[in-house]
CSV table of C-alpha atoms and ligand atoms in Angstrom, one decimal:
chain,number,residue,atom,x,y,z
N,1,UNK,CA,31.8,-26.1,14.6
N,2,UNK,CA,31.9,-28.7,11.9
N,3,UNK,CA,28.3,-30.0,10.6
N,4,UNK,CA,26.9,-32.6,8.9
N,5,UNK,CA,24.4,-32.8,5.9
N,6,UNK,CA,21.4,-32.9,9.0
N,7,UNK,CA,22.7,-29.9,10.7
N,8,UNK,CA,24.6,-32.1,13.9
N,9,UNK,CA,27.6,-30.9,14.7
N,10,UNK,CA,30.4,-32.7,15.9
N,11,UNK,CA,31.0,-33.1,19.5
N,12,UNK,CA,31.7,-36.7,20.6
N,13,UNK,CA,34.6,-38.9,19.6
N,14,UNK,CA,34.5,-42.6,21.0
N,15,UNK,CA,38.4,-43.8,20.4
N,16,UNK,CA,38.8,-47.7,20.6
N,17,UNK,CA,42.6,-48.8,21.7
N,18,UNK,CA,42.1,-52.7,20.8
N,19,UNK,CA,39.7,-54.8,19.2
N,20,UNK,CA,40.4,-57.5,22.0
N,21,UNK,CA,38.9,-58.7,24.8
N,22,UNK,CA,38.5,-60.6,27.9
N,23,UNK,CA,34.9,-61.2,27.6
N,24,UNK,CA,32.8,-63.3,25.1
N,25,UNK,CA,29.7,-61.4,25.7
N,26,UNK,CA,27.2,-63.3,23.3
N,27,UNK,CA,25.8,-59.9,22.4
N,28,UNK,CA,28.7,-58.5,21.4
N,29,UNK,CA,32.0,-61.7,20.9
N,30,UNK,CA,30.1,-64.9,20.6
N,31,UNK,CA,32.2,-67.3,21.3
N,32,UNK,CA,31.5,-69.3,17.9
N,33,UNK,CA,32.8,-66.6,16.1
N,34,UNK,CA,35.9,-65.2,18.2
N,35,UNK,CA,37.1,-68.5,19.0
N,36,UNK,CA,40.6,-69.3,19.7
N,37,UNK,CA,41.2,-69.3,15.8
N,38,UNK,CA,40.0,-66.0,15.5
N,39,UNK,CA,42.5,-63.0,13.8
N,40,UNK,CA,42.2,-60.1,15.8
N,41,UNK,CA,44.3,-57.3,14.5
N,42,UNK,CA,48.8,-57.3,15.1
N,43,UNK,CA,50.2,-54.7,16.8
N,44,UNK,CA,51.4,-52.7,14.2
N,45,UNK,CA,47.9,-52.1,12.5
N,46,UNK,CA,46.9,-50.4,15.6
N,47,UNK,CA,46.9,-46.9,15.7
N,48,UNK,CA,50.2,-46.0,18.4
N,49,UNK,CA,49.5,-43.7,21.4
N,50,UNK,CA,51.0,-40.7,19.9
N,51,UNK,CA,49.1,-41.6,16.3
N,52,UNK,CA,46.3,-41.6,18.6
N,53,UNK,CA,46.2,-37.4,20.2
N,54,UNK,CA,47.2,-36.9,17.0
N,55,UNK,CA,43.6,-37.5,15.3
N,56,UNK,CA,42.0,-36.3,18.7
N,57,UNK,CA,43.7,-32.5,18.6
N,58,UNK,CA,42.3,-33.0,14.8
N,59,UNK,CA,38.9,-33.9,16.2
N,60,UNK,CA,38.8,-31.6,19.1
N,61,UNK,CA,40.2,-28.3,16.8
N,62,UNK,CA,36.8,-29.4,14.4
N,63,UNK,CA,34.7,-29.3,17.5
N,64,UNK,CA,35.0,-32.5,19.3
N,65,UNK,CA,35.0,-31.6,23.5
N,66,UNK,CA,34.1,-35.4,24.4
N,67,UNK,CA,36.6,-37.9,24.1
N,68,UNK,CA,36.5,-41.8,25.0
N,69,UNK,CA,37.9,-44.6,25.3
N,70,UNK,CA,36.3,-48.3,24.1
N,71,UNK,CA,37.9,-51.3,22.7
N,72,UNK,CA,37.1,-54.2,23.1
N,73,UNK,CA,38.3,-54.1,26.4
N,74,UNK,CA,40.3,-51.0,26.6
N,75,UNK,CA,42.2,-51.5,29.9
N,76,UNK,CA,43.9,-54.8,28.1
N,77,UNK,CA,46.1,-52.1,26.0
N,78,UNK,CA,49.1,-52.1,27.8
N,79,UNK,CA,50.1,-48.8,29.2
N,80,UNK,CA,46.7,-46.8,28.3
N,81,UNK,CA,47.3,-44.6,31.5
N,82,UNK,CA,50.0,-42.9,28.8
N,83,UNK,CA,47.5,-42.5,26.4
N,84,UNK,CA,45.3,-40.9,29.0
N,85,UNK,CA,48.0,-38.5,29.9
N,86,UNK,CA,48.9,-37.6,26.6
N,87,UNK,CA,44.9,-37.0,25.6
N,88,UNK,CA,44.3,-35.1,28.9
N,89,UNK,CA,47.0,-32.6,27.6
N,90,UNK,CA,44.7,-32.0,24.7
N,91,UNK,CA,43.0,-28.5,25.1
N,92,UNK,CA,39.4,-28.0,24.5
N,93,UNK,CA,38.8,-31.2,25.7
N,94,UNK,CA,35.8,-31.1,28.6
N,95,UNK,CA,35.0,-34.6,29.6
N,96,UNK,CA,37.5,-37.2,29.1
N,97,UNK,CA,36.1,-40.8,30.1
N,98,UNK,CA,36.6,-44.8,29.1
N,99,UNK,CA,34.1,-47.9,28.8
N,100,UNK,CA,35.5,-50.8,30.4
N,101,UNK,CA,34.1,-54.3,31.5
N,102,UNK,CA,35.7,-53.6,35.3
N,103,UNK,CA,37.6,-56.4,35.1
N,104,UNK,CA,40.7,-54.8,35.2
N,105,UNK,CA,39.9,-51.7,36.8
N,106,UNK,CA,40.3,-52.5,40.4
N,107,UNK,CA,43.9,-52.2,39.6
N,108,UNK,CA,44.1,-49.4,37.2
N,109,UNK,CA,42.0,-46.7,39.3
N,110,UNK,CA,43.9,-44.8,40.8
N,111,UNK,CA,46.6,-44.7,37.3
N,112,UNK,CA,43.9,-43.9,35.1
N,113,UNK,CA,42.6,-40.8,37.6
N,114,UNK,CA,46.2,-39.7,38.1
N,115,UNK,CA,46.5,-40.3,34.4
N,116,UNK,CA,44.0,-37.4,33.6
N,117,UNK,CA,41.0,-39.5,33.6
N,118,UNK,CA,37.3,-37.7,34.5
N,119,UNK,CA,35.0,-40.8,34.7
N,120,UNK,CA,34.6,-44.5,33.5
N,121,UNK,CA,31.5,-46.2,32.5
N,122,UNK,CA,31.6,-49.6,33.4
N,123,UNK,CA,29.5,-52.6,32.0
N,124,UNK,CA,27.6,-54.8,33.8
N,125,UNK,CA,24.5,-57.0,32.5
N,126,UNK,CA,22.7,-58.5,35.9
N,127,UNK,CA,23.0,-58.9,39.8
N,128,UNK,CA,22.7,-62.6,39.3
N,129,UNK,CA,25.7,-64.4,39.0
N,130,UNK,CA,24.2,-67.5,36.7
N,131,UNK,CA,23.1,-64.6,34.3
N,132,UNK,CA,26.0,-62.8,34.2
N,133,UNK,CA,28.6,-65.4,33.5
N,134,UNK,CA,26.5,-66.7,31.1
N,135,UNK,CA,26.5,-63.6,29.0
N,136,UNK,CA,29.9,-62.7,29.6
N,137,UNK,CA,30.7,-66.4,28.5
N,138,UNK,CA,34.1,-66.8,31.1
N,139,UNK,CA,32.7,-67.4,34.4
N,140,UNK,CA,34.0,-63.7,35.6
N,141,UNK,CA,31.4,-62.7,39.1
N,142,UNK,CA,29.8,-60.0,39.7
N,143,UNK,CA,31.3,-58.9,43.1
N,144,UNK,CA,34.5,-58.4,41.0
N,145,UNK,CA,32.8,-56.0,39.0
N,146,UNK,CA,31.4,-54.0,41.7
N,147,UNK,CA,34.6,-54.2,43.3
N,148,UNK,CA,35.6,-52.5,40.3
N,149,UNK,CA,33.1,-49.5,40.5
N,150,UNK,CA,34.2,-49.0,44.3
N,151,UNK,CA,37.8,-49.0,43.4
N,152,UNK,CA,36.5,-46.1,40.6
N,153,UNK,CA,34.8,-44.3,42.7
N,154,UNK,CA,37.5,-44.3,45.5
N,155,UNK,CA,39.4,-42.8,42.9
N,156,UNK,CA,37.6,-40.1,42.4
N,157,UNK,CA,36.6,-41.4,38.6
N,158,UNK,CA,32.9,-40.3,39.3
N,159,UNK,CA,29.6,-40.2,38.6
N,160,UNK,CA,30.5,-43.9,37.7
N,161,UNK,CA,27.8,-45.1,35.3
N,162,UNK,CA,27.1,-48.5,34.8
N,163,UNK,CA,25.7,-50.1,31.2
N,164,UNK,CA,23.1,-53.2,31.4
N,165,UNK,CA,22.5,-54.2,28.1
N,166,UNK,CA,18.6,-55.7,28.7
N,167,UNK,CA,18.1,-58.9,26.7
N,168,UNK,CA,14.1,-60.4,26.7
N,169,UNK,CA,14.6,-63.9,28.6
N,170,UNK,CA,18.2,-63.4,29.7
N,171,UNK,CA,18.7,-60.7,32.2
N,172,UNK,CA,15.6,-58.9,31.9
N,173,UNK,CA,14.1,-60.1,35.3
N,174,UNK,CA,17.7,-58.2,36.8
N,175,UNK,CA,16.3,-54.8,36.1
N,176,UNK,CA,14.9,-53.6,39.1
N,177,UNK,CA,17.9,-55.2,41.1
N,178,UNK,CA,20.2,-53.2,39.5
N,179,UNK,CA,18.3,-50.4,40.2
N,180,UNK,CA,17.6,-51.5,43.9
N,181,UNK,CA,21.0,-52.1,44.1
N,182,UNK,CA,22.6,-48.5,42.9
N,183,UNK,CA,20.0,-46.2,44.7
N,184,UNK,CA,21.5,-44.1,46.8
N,185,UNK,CA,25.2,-44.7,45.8
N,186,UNK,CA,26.1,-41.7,43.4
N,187,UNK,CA,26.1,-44.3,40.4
N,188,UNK,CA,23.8,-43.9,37.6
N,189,UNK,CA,22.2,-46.7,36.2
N,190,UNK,CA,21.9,-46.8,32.2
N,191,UNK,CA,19.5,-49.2,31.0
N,192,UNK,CA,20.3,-50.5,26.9
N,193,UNK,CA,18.2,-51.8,24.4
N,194,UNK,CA,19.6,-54.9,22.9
N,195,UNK,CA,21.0,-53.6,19.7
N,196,UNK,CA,21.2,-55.0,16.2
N,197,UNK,CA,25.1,-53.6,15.7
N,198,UNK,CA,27.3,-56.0,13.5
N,199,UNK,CA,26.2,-59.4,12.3
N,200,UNK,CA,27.0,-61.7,14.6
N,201,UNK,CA,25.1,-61.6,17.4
N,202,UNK,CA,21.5,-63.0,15.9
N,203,UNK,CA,19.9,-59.7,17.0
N,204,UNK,CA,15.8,-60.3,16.7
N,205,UNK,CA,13.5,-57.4,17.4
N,206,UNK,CA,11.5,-60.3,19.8
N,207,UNK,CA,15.0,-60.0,21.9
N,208,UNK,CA,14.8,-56.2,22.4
N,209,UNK,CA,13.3,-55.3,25.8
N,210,UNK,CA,11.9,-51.3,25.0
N,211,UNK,CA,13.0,-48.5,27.6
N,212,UNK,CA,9.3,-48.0,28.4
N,213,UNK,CA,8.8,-51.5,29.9
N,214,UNK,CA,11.9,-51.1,31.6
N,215,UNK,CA,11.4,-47.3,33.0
N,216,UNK,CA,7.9,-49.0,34.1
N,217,UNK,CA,9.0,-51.9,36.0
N,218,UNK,CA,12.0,-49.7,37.7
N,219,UNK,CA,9.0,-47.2,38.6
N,220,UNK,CA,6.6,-49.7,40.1
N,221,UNK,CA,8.9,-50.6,42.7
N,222,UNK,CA,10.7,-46.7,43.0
N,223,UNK,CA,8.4,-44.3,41.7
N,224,UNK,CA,10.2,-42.0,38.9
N,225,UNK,CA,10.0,-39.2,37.5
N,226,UNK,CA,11.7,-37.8,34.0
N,227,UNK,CA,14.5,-35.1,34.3
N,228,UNK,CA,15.7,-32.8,31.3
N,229,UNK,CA,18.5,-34.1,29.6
N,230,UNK,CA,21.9,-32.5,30.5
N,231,UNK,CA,23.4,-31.4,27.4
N,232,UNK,CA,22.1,-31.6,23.5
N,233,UNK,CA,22.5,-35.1,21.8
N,234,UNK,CA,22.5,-36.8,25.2
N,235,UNK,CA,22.1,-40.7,24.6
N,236,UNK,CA,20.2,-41.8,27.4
N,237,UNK,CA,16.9,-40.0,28.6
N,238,UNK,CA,16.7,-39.7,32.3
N,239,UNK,CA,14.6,-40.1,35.1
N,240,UNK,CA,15.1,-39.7,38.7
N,241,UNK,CA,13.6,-41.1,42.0
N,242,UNK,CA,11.2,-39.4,43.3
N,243,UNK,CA,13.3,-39.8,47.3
N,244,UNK,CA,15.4,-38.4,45.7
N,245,UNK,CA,18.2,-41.2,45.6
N,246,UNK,CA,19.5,-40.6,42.3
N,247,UNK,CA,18.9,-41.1,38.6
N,248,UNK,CA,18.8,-44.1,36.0
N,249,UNK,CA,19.1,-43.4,32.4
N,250,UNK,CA,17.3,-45.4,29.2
N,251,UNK,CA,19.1,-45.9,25.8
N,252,UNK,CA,16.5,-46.5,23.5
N,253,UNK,CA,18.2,-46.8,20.0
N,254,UNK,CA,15.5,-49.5,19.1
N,255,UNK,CA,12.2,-48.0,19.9
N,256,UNK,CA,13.0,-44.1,19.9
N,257,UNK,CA,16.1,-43.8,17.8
N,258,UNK,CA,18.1,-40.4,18.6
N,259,UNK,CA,19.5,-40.2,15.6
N,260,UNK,CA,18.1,-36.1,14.7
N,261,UNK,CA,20.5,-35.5,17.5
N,262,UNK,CA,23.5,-37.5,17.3
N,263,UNK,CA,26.9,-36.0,17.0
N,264,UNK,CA,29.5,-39.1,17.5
N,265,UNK,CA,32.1,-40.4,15.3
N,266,UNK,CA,34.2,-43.4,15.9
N,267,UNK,CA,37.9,-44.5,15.6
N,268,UNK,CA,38.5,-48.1,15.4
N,269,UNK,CA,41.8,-49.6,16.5
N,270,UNK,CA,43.3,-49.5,13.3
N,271,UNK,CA,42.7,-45.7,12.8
N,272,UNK,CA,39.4,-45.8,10.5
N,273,UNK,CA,36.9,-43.2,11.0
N,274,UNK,CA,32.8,-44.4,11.2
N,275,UNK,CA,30.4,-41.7,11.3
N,276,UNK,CA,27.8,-44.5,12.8
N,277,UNK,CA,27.4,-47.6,15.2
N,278,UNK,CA,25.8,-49.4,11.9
N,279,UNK,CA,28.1,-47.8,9.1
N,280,UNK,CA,29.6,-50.7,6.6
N,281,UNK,CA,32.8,-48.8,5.9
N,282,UNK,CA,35.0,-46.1,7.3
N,283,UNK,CA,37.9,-43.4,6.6
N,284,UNK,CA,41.2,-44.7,6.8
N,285,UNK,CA,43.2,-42.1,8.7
N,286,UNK,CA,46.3,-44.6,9.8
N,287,UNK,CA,47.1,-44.3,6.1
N,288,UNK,CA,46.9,-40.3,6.3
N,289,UNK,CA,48.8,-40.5,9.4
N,290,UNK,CA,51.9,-42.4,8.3
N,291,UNK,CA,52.2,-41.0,4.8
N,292,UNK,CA,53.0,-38.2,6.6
N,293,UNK,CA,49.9,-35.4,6.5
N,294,UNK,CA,49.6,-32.4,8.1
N,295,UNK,CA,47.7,-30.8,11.1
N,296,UNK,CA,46.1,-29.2,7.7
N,297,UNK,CA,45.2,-32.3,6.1
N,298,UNK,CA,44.1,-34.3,9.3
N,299,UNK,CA,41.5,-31.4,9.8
N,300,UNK,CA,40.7,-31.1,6.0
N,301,UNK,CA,40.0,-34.9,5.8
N,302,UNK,CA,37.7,-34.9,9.2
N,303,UNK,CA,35.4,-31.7,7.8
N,304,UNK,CA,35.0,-33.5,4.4
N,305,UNK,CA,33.7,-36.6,5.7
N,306,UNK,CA,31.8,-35.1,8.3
N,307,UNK,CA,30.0,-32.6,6.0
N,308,UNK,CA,29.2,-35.2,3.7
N,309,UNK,CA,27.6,-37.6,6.6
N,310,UNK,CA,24.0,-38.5,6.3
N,311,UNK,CA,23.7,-41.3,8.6
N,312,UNK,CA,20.5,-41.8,10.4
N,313,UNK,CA,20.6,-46.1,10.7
N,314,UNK,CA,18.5,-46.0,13.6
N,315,UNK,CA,16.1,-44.4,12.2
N,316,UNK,CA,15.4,-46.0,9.1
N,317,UNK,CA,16.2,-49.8,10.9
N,318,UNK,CA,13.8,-52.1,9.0
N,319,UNK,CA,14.3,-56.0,9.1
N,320,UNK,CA,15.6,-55.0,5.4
N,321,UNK,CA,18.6,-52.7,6.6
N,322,UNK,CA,18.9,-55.5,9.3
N,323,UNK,CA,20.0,-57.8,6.4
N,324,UNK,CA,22.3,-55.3,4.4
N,325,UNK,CA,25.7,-55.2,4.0
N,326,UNK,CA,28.3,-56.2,6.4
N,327,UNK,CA,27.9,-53.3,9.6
N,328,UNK,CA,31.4,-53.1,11.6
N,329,UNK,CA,31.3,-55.0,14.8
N,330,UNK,CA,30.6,-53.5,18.3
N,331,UNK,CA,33.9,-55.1,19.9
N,332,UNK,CA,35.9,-53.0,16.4
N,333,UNK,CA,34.5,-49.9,16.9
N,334,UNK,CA,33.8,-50.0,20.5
N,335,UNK,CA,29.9,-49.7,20.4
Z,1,SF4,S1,22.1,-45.1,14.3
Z,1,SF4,FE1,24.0,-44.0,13.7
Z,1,SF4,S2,23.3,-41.9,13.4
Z,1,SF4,FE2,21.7,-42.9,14.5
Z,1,SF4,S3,22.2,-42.5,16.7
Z,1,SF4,FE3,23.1,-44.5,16.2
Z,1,SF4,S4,25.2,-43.9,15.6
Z,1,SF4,FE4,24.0,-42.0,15.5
């Protein structure tokens, strides 16, 4: 078990394949900023497939047992069913899943489960289609996106959770329809805080809607009660209904960070290693990895940066820390 300077040890690595996507989501690729004349990076700066289990038999022999898979939009990475395959090989690893907007999921299902895939989490911001295509800024429906989680869970890709990002004024009055909505399916329901990660999304604390308004205006229509988390270092906290029709689950990074607990790193596209969501700078390990380093010096490099880590953003989030430095973007190092 590899630990950091706080005692967390490292269990979780989130691997983004591309730093595209299909989506503008204003919270996360404003338009204004990745506009047609934006540079995203060229195929040879991203890590390859096999570069890719490379670092992840790293990760996993220092501890990791959670991998997945983010982008931007992951399923745009051509062929990332081989990818699968070749992580799913990787032993030690317990749960192997991918975060994906939906839309091209439909299609990629049953590869992706064939592939080696456990679960997908799939992102979806209201039940109103005005509200959603105005946040995911190209006119893509819902119905395609829940098209997408039946397609998952045909599959067999399940539980399938699904990821609402809550914005104040935007999609806020969606909440208890999405929770109306995935009662009773076998989905679970994870509500977000609107997050300050990168710089250009114009995060204000007024925007953030906090995991207790939204766990009591879920509960005054389904009555809920809280359920132990499931493992250490579990994001979201949980509640259930008390029918007993399922769960939802609350991310509150904003209003109760989880930072004591958190045991994530992050590999961005181009193979650099973040140790937080809100970290200005990472570890370049596409440099280790093509000047040739060994198994040894992979795992050498991952313990020395992870013992040294002292991150805690969350935490210590002030509207000074807001301002300070440049923090990596969500659609980089796939959030
Ligand atoms: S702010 Fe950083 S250290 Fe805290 S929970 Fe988020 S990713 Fe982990």
């Amino acid at each position: 078990m590899t630990l950091d300077r706080f005692g967390r040890p490292l269990q979780d690595l989130r691997i983004s394949v591309t730093d595209r996507c299909n989506f503008r989501c204003t919270y996360c690729m404003p338009k204004e900023i990745f506009g047609r004349d934006f540079e995203f990076m060229r195929r040879d700066e991203l890590l390859s497939f096999e570069e890719i289990a490379r670092v992840a038999a790293a990760f996993v022999r220092a501890g990791v047992r959670k991998l997945r898979i983010t982008g931007g939009e992951p399923l745009l990475r051509k062929g990332i069913e081989d990818l699968i395959e070749l992580l799913a090989l990787i032993e030690g690893v317990e749960d192997l899943t991918l975060t994906t907007n939906g839309s091209l999921l439909a299609r990629k299902a049953r590869a992706l489960r064939d592939a080696g895939l456990d679960r997908v989490t799939v992102s979806l911001d209201s039940m109103d289609d005005t509200a959603f295509m105005a946040m995911n800024d190209v006119g893509f429906p819902v119905k395609n996106v829940l098209d997408a989680i039946d397609a998952a869970a045909a599959a067999g890709l399940t539980p399938v959770k699904v990821n609402m990002v809550v914005k104040r004024g935007v999609n806020d009055s969606s909440v208890v329809d999405m929770a109306r909505h995935f009662r009773g399916t076998g989905h679970i329901v994870r509500f977000i805080e609107y997050m300050d990660v990168g710089t250009t999304n114009g995060w204000r604390l007024d925007d953030v809607v906090s995991g207790k308004e939204i766990v009591n205006a879920v509960n005054s229509v389904f009555p809920l009660e809280p359920v132990d988390p499931n493992y250490l270092g579990e994001v979201a906290q949980r509640y259930r209904y008390v029918d007993g029709r399922g769960e939802i689950g609350v991310i509150t990074s904003v209003t109760q960070p989880f930072c004591g607990e958190c045991s994530r790193a992050r590999i961005s596209a181009d193979g650099k290693l973040y140790t937080c969501l809100f970290a200005t700078h990472g570890t370049d390990f596409r440099q280790l990895l093509r000047n040739g380093a060994s198994d040894t010096e992979l795992d050498t490099a991952i313990t020395g940066v992870w013992s040294n880590r002292e991150d805690r953003y969350s935490e210590i989030r002030t509207s000074q820390t807001i301002e300070i430095g440049r923090k990596v973007e969500m659609s980089y190092i796939g959030g």
